[in-house]
mmCIF file of C-alpha atoms in Angstrom:
data_model
loop_
_atom_site.group_PDB
_atom_site.id
_atom_site.type_symbol
_atom_site.label_atom_id
_atom_site.label_comp_id
_atom_site.label_asym_id
_atom_site.label_seq_id
_atom_site.Cartn_x
_atom_site.Cartn_y
_atom_site.Cartn_z
ATOM 1 C CA ASP A 15 -20.798 -14.904 61.144
ATOM 2 C CA ALA A 16 -22.783 -14.362 64.352
ATOM 3 C CA GLY A 17 -23.138 -18.050 65.247
ATOM 4 C CA ILE A 18 -25.010 -18.595 68.470
ATOM 5 C CA THR A 19 -25.757 -15.703 70.788
ATOM 6 C CA GLN A 20 -27.252 -15.562 74.250
ATOM 7 C CA SER A 21 -28.794 -12.640 76.073
ATOM 8 C CA PRO A 22 -28.533 -11.205 78.574
ATOM 9 C CA ARG A 23 -24.934 -11.928 79.524
ATOM 10 C CA TYR A 24 -25.659 -11.283 83.196
ATOM 11 C CA LYS A 25 -28.983 -11.203 85.033
ATOM 12 C CA ILE A 26 -29.905 -10.567 88.649
ATOM 13 C CA THR A 27 -33.449 -11.267 89.725
ATOM 14 C CA GLU A 28 -35.477 -11.955 92.821
ATOM 15 C CA THR A 29 -37.112 -15.116 94.056
ATOM 16 C CA GLY A 30 -40.537 -15.632 92.505
ATOM 17 C CA ARG A 31 -39.991 -13.503 89.421
ATOM 18 C CA GLN A 32 -40.295 -14.826 85.884
ATOM 19 C CA VAL A 33 -37.113 -14.658 83.840
ATOM 20 C CA THR A 34 -36.517 -15.447 80.165
ATOM 21 C CA LEU A 35 -33.100 -16.223 78.753
ATOM 22 C CA MET A 36 -32.741 -15.791 75.028
ATOM 23 C CA CYS A 37 -30.810 -17.916 72.524
ATOM 24 C CA HIS A 38 -30.462 -17.216 68.816
ATOM 25 C CA GLN A 39 -28.476 -19.121 66.183
ATOM 26 C CA THR A 40 -27.783 -18.132 62.600
ATOM 27 C CA TRP A 41 -26.845 -21.534 61.159
ATOM 28 C CA SER A 42 -30.353 -23.043 60.853
ATOM 29 C CA HIS A 43 -29.232 -25.973 62.983
ATOM 30 C CA SER A 44 -32.042 -28.393 63.741
ATOM 31 C CA TYR A 45 -31.050 -29.245 67.282
ATOM 32 C CA MET A 46 -30.838 -26.801 70.169
ATOM 33 C CA PHE A 47 -30.097 -27.387 73.825
ATOM 34 C CA TRP A 48 -30.121 -25.650 77.183
ATOM 35 C CA TYR A 49 -27.571 -26.682 79.801
ATOM 36 C CA ARG A 50 -26.840 -25.317 83.246
ATOM 37 C CA GLN A 51 -23.346 -25.350 84.707
ATOM 38 C CA ASP A 52 -22.825 -25.763 88.427
ATOM 39 C CA LEU A 53 -19.673 -26.438 90.391
ATOM 40 C CA GLY A 54 -19.208 -30.155 90.929
ATOM 41 C CA HIS A 55 -21.923 -31.101 88.477
ATOM 42 C CA GLY A 56 -20.447 -30.057 85.171
ATOM 43 C CA LEU A 57 -23.129 -29.354 82.602
ATOM 44 C CA ARG A 58 -26.608 -30.765 83.003
ATOM 45 C CA LEU A 59 -29.209 -30.774 80.257
ATOM 46 C CA ILE A 60 -32.408 -28.863 81.004
ATOM 47 C CA TYR A 61 -34.330 -29.094 77.728
ATOM 48 C CA TYR A 62 -33.605 -29.809 74.099
ATOM 49 C CA SER A 63 -35.334 -29.367 70.780
ATOM 50 C CA ALA A 64 -34.987 -31.447 67.635
ATOM 51 C CA ALA A 65 -36.770 -28.932 65.392
ATOM 52 C CA ALA A 66 -39.280 -26.107 65.525
ATOM 53 C CA ASP A 67 -42.238 -27.072 67.728
ATOM 54 C CA ILE A 68 -40.462 -30.241 68.961
ATOM 55 C CA THR A 69 -39.062 -30.024 72.481
ATOM 56 C CA ASP A 70 -38.338 -32.522 75.230
ATOM 57 C CA LYS A 71 -37.105 -32.641 78.796
ATOM 58 C CA GLY A 72 -33.527 -33.273 79.751
ATOM 59 C CA GLU A 73 -32.022 -34.242 83.081
ATOM 60 C CA VAL A 74 -33.161 -31.245 85.197
ATOM 61 C CA PRO A 75 -36.305 -29.681 83.647
ATOM 62 C CA ASP A 76 -38.286 -28.773 86.784
ATOM 63 C CA GLY A 77 -39.054 -25.056 87.053
ATOM 64 C CA TYR A 78 -38.183 -24.334 83.427
ATOM 65 C CA VAL A 79 -40.235 -23.875 80.271
ATOM 66 C CA VAL A 80 -39.042 -23.713 76.672
ATOM 67 C CA SER A 81 -40.568 -22.950 73.313
ATOM 68 C CA ARG A 82 -39.344 -23.104 69.741
ATOM 69 C CA SER A 83 -41.681 -21.448 67.308
ATOM 70 C CA LYS A 84 -38.813 -20.598 64.936
ATOM 71 C CA THR A 85 -35.765 -22.701 64.100
ATOM 72 C CA GLU A 86 -33.338 -19.968 65.080
ATOM 73 C CA ASN A 87 -34.695 -19.127 68.536
ATOM 74 C CA PHE A 88 -34.906 -21.222 71.683
ATOM 75 C CA PRO A 89 -35.840 -19.152 74.758
ATOM 76 C CA LEU A 90 -35.678 -20.609 78.260
ATOM 77 C CA THR A 91 -38.123 -19.302 80.868
ATOM 78 C CA LEU A 92 -37.895 -19.677 84.611
ATOM 79 C CA GLU A 93 -41.530 -19.438 85.621
ATOM 80 C CA SER A 94 -40.912 -18.516 89.267
ATOM 81 C CA ALA A 95 -37.221 -18.185 89.974
ATOM 82 C CA THR A 96 -35.699 -19.882 93.014
ATOM 83 C CA ARG A 97 -32.256 -19.497 94.569
ATOM 84 C CA SER A 98 -31.354 -23.007 93.441
ATOM 85 C CA GLN A 99 -31.627 -21.763 89.860
ATOM 86 C CA THR A 100 -28.658 -19.469 90.361
ATOM 87 C CA SER A 101 -26.286 -20.840 87.750
ATOM 88 C CA VAL A 102 -24.582 -20.250 84.433
ATOM 89 C CA TYR A 103 -26.821 -21.207 81.532
ATOM 90 C CA PHE A 104 -25.500 -22.295 78.154
ATOM 91 C CA CYS A 105 -27.385 -22.659 74.936
ATOM 92 C CA ALA A 106 -26.003 -24.950 72.235
ATOM 93 C CA SER A 107 -26.918 -26.117 68.761
ATOM 94 C CA SER A 108 -25.968 -28.880 66.349
ATOM 95 C CA GLU A 109 -26.729 -29.913 62.810
ATOM 96 C CA ARG A 110 -29.127 -32.643 61.829
ATOM 97 C CA THR A 111 -26.963 -35.309 60.242
ATOM 98 C CA GLY A 112 -26.590 -39.036 60.169
ATOM 99 C CA GLY A 113 -23.714 -38.968 62.607
ATOM 100 C CA TYR A 114 -22.856 -37.626 66.017
ATOM 101 C CA GLU A 115 -22.010 -34.030 65.440
ATOM 102 C CA LYS A 116 -20.396 -31.614 67.848
ATOM 103 C CA LEU A 117 -22.321 -28.954 69.706
ATOM 104 C CA PHE A 118 -21.693 -25.238 69.276
ATOM 105 C CA PHE A 119 -22.094 -23.275 72.482
ATOM 106 C CA GLY A 120 -23.053 -19.709 73.231
ATOM 107 C CA SER A 121 -21.085 -17.585 75.693
ATOM 108 C CA GLY A 122 -23.527 -18.209 78.512
ATOM 109 C CA THR A 123 -25.853 -16.260 80.788
ATOM 110 C CA GLN A 124 -24.844 -15.861 84.408
ATOM 111 C CA LEU A 125 -28.057 -15.764 86.452
ATOM 112 C CA SER A 126 -28.250 -14.809 90.109
ATOM 113 C CA VAL A 127 -31.512 -15.276 92.005
ATOM 114 C CA LEU A 128 -31.582 -13.308 95.269
ATOM 115 C CA ALA B 1 -27.930 -44.574 80.563
ATOM 116 C CA GLN B 2 -24.755 -43.028 79.250
ATOM 117 C CA SER B 3 -22.342 -41.501 81.739
ATOM 118 C CA VAL B 4 -18.797 -40.238 82.013
ATOM 119 C CA ALA B 5 -16.489 -39.803 84.966
ATOM 120 C CA GLN B 6 -13.553 -37.465 85.309
ATOM 121 C CA PRO B 7 -11.719 -38.720 88.396
ATOM 122 C CA GLU B 8 -9.509 -35.663 88.887
ATOM 123 C CA ASP B 9 -10.889 -32.274 89.894
ATOM 124 C CA GLN B 10 -7.602 -30.629 88.987
ATOM 125 C CA VAL B 11 -4.418 -31.520 87.138
ATOM 126 C CA ASN B 12 -1.233 -29.525 87.604
ATOM 127 C CA VAL B 13 1.633 -29.758 85.133
ATOM 128 C CA ALA B 14 4.748 -27.763 84.336
ATOM 129 C CA GLU B 15 5.028 -26.029 80.995
ATOM 130 C CA GLY B 16 6.742 -28.237 78.446
ATOM 131 C CA ASN B 17 5.800 -31.462 80.203
ATOM 132 C CA PRO B 18 3.266 -33.926 78.803
ATOM 133 C CA LEU B 19 -0.236 -33.739 80.189
ATOM 134 C CA THR B 20 -3.050 -36.244 80.609
ATOM 135 C CA VAL B 21 -6.629 -35.536 81.647
ATOM 136 C CA LYS B 22 -8.530 -38.697 82.445
ATOM 137 C CA CYS B 23 -12.014 -39.787 81.436
ATOM 138 C CA THR B 24 -13.876 -43.066 81.759
ATOM 139 C CA TYR B 25 -17.256 -43.811 80.280
ATOM 140 C CA SER B 26 -20.242 -46.100 80.546
ATOM 141 C CA VAL B 27 -22.510 -46.648 77.562
ATOM 142 C CA SER B 28 -24.941 -49.090 76.090
ATOM 143 C CA GLY B 29 -23.893 -49.674 72.524
ATOM 144 C CA ASN B 30 -21.106 -47.941 70.651
ATOM 145 C CA PRO B 31 -19.468 -45.013 72.436
ATOM 146 C CA TYR B 32 -19.385 -41.568 70.844
ATOM 147 C CA LEU B 33 -16.937 -39.546 72.893
ATOM 148 C CA PHE B 34 -15.990 -35.892 72.949
ATOM 149 C CA TRP B 35 -13.652 -33.461 74.649
ATOM 150 C CA TYR B 36 -14.504 -29.800 75.131
ATOM 151 C CA VAL B 37 -12.519 -26.950 76.653
ATOM 152 C CA GLN B 38 -13.842 -23.915 78.497
ATOM 153 C CA TYR B 39 -11.780 -20.782 79.033
ATOM 154 C CA PRO B 40 -12.815 -18.301 81.749
ATOM 155 C CA ASN B 41 -16.115 -16.527 81.035
ATOM 156 C CA ARG B 42 -16.516 -18.333 77.740
ATOM 157 C CA GLY B 43 -18.706 -21.062 76.310
ATOM 158 C CA LEU B 44 -17.403 -24.544 75.628
ATOM 159 C CA GLN B 45 -15.299 -25.179 72.551
ATOM 160 C CA PHE B 46 -15.009 -28.499 70.759
ATOM 161 C CA LEU B 47 -11.562 -30.147 70.853
ATOM 162 C CA LEU B 48 -12.034 -33.595 69.353
ATOM 163 C CA LYS B 49 -14.319 -36.585 69.055
ATOM 164 C CA TYR B 50 -14.155 -40.333 68.674
ATOM 165 C CA ILE B 51 -16.847 -42.015 66.604
ATOM 166 C CA THR B 52 -15.113 -45.021 65.103
ATOM 167 C CA GLY B 53 -11.795 -46.021 63.574
ATOM 168 C CA ASP B 54 -8.315 -45.213 64.845
ATOM 169 C CA ASN B 55 -8.045 -45.310 68.624
ATOM 170 C CA LEU B 56 -5.828 -42.204 68.658
ATOM 171 C CA VAL B 57 -7.811 -39.120 67.755
ATOM 172 C CA LYS B 58 -6.135 -35.818 66.972
ATOM 173 C CA GLY B 59 -7.841 -32.529 67.647
ATOM 174 C CA SER B 60 -7.396 -28.791 67.988
ATOM 175 C CA TYR B 61 -4.450 -26.976 69.626
ATOM 176 C CA GLY B 62 -2.203 -30.066 69.536
ATOM 177 C CA PHE B 63 -4.452 -32.201 71.734
ATOM 178 C CA GLU B 64 -5.129 -35.857 71.140
ATOM 179 C CA ALA B 65 -7.139 -38.519 72.915
ATOM 180 C CA GLU B 66 -6.723 -42.246 73.180
ATOM 181 C CA PHE B 67 -9.768 -44.471 73.078
ATOM 182 C CA ASN B 68 -9.379 -47.720 75.030
ATOM 183 C CA LYS B 69 -12.365 -50.006 74.775
ATOM 184 C CA SER B 70 -11.157 -52.613 77.272
ATOM 185 C CA GLN B 71 -10.587 -49.961 79.943
ATOM 186 C CA THR B 72 -13.594 -47.852 78.859
ATOM 187 C CA SER B 73 -11.378 -44.798 78.869
ATOM 188 C CA PHE B 74 -10.881 -41.772 76.651
ATOM 189 C CA HIS B 75 -7.965 -39.816 78.116
ATOM 190 C CA LEU B 76 -6.983 -36.429 76.730
ATOM 191 C CA LYS B 77 -3.281 -35.912 76.098
ATOM 192 C CA LYS B 78 -0.792 -33.377 74.866
ATOM 193 C CA PRO B 79 2.955 -34.003 74.446
ATOM 194 C CA SER B 80 4.064 -30.566 75.640
ATOM 195 C CA ALA B 81 1.828 -28.354 77.772
ATOM 196 C CA LEU B 82 1.544 -24.594 77.340
ATOM 197 C CA VAL B 83 0.509 -22.053 79.956
ATOM 198 C CA SER B 84 -2.297 -21.069 77.583
ATOM 199 C CA ASP B 85 -3.722 -24.612 77.894
ATOM 200 C CA SER B 86 -4.860 -23.756 81.416
ATOM 201 C CA ALA B 87 -8.645 -24.115 81.351
ATOM 202 C CA LEU B 88 -11.554 -26.340 82.352
ATOM 203 C CA TYR B 89 -11.836 -29.552 80.336
ATOM 204 C CA PHE B 90 -14.971 -31.618 79.889
ATOM 205 C CA CYS B 91 -15.340 -35.148 78.638
ATOM 206 C CA ALA B 92 -18.738 -36.022 77.160
ATOM 207 C CA VAL B 93 -20.531 -39.004 75.702
ATOM 208 C CA GLY B 94 -23.196 -38.881 73.017
ATOM 209 C CA ASP B 95 -26.657 -40.080 73.954
ATOM 210 C CA PRO B 96 -28.812 -40.636 70.868
ATOM 211 C CA ILE B 97 -32.119 -38.810 70.536
ATOM 212 C CA MET B 98 -34.570 -39.479 67.721
ATOM 213 C CA GLU B 99 -33.111 -40.781 64.493
ATOM 214 C CA TYR B 100 -30.248 -38.430 63.736
ATOM 215 C CA GLY B 101 -29.807 -36.476 66.888
ATOM 216 C CA ASN B 102 -27.373 -36.591 69.715
ATOM 217 C CA LYS B 103 -27.350 -34.955 73.106
ATOM 218 C CA LEU B 104 -24.226 -34.878 75.175
ATOM 219 C CA VAL B 105 -23.828 -36.118 78.732
ATOM 220 C CA PHE B 106 -20.937 -34.295 80.374
ATOM 221 C CA GLY B 107 -18.527 -35.177 83.109
ATOM 222 C CA ALA B 108 -17.995 -32.805 86.035
ATOM 223 C CA GLY B 109 -14.924 -31.260 84.445
ATOM 224 C CA THR B 110 -11.206 -31.142 85.238
ATOM 225 C CA ILE B 111 -9.287 -27.928 85.832
ATOM 226 C CA LEU B 112 -5.917 -27.982 84.097
ATOM 227 C CA ARG B 113 -3.255 -25.639 85.473
ATOM 228 C CA VAL B 114 -0.017 -25.300 83.575
ATOM 229 C CA LYS B 115 2.721 -23.455 85.425
ATOM 230 C CA SER B 116 5.708 -21.779 83.814
#
């Protein structure tokens, strides 16, 4: 009953470095999402995916890249990290149904860019 | 575009008293509304949702929410607060993607502090 797991839990990096945050879910949910959480902004959507090989931009996609070659994995890459990308990142998933289903969230990755 | 507003950054309530966390929304079409809770150093957990039907929705941990279409509100309520209810609460609205998908647009969050 692993659910949705994110790694690493904490990450410190330097400006300009490439960083990849991992997300893995065991439910075979079709939809997966990446959000960032910042004080005063709540959660903002970075990218989402409706299925393997189908991804699209959310509200704040600049500086991020995603891929989804397998249903269960949805990594988020910061191509060249900037201090403004210091944040807590949450991955989420939901089922593909005819209704509006809830999201299941991972425990988050706290990223600090120095 | 869908949006939600949580007008209070923080709500303070005494243990045993009723609590209300406010949320208003703006949507085109039918609203699909959610409440999530986040405990320290944890991911968000689903509390309840309104899709259609009864305006009073019951959820986890004794929480309920009242949907009011005329006031475009979806306030979270609990008759008797517990210290363990202290957490960060998010209201969210569903924004449809593709045919069967839904992405959530979140409010900024409200910190609930329950004092004993």
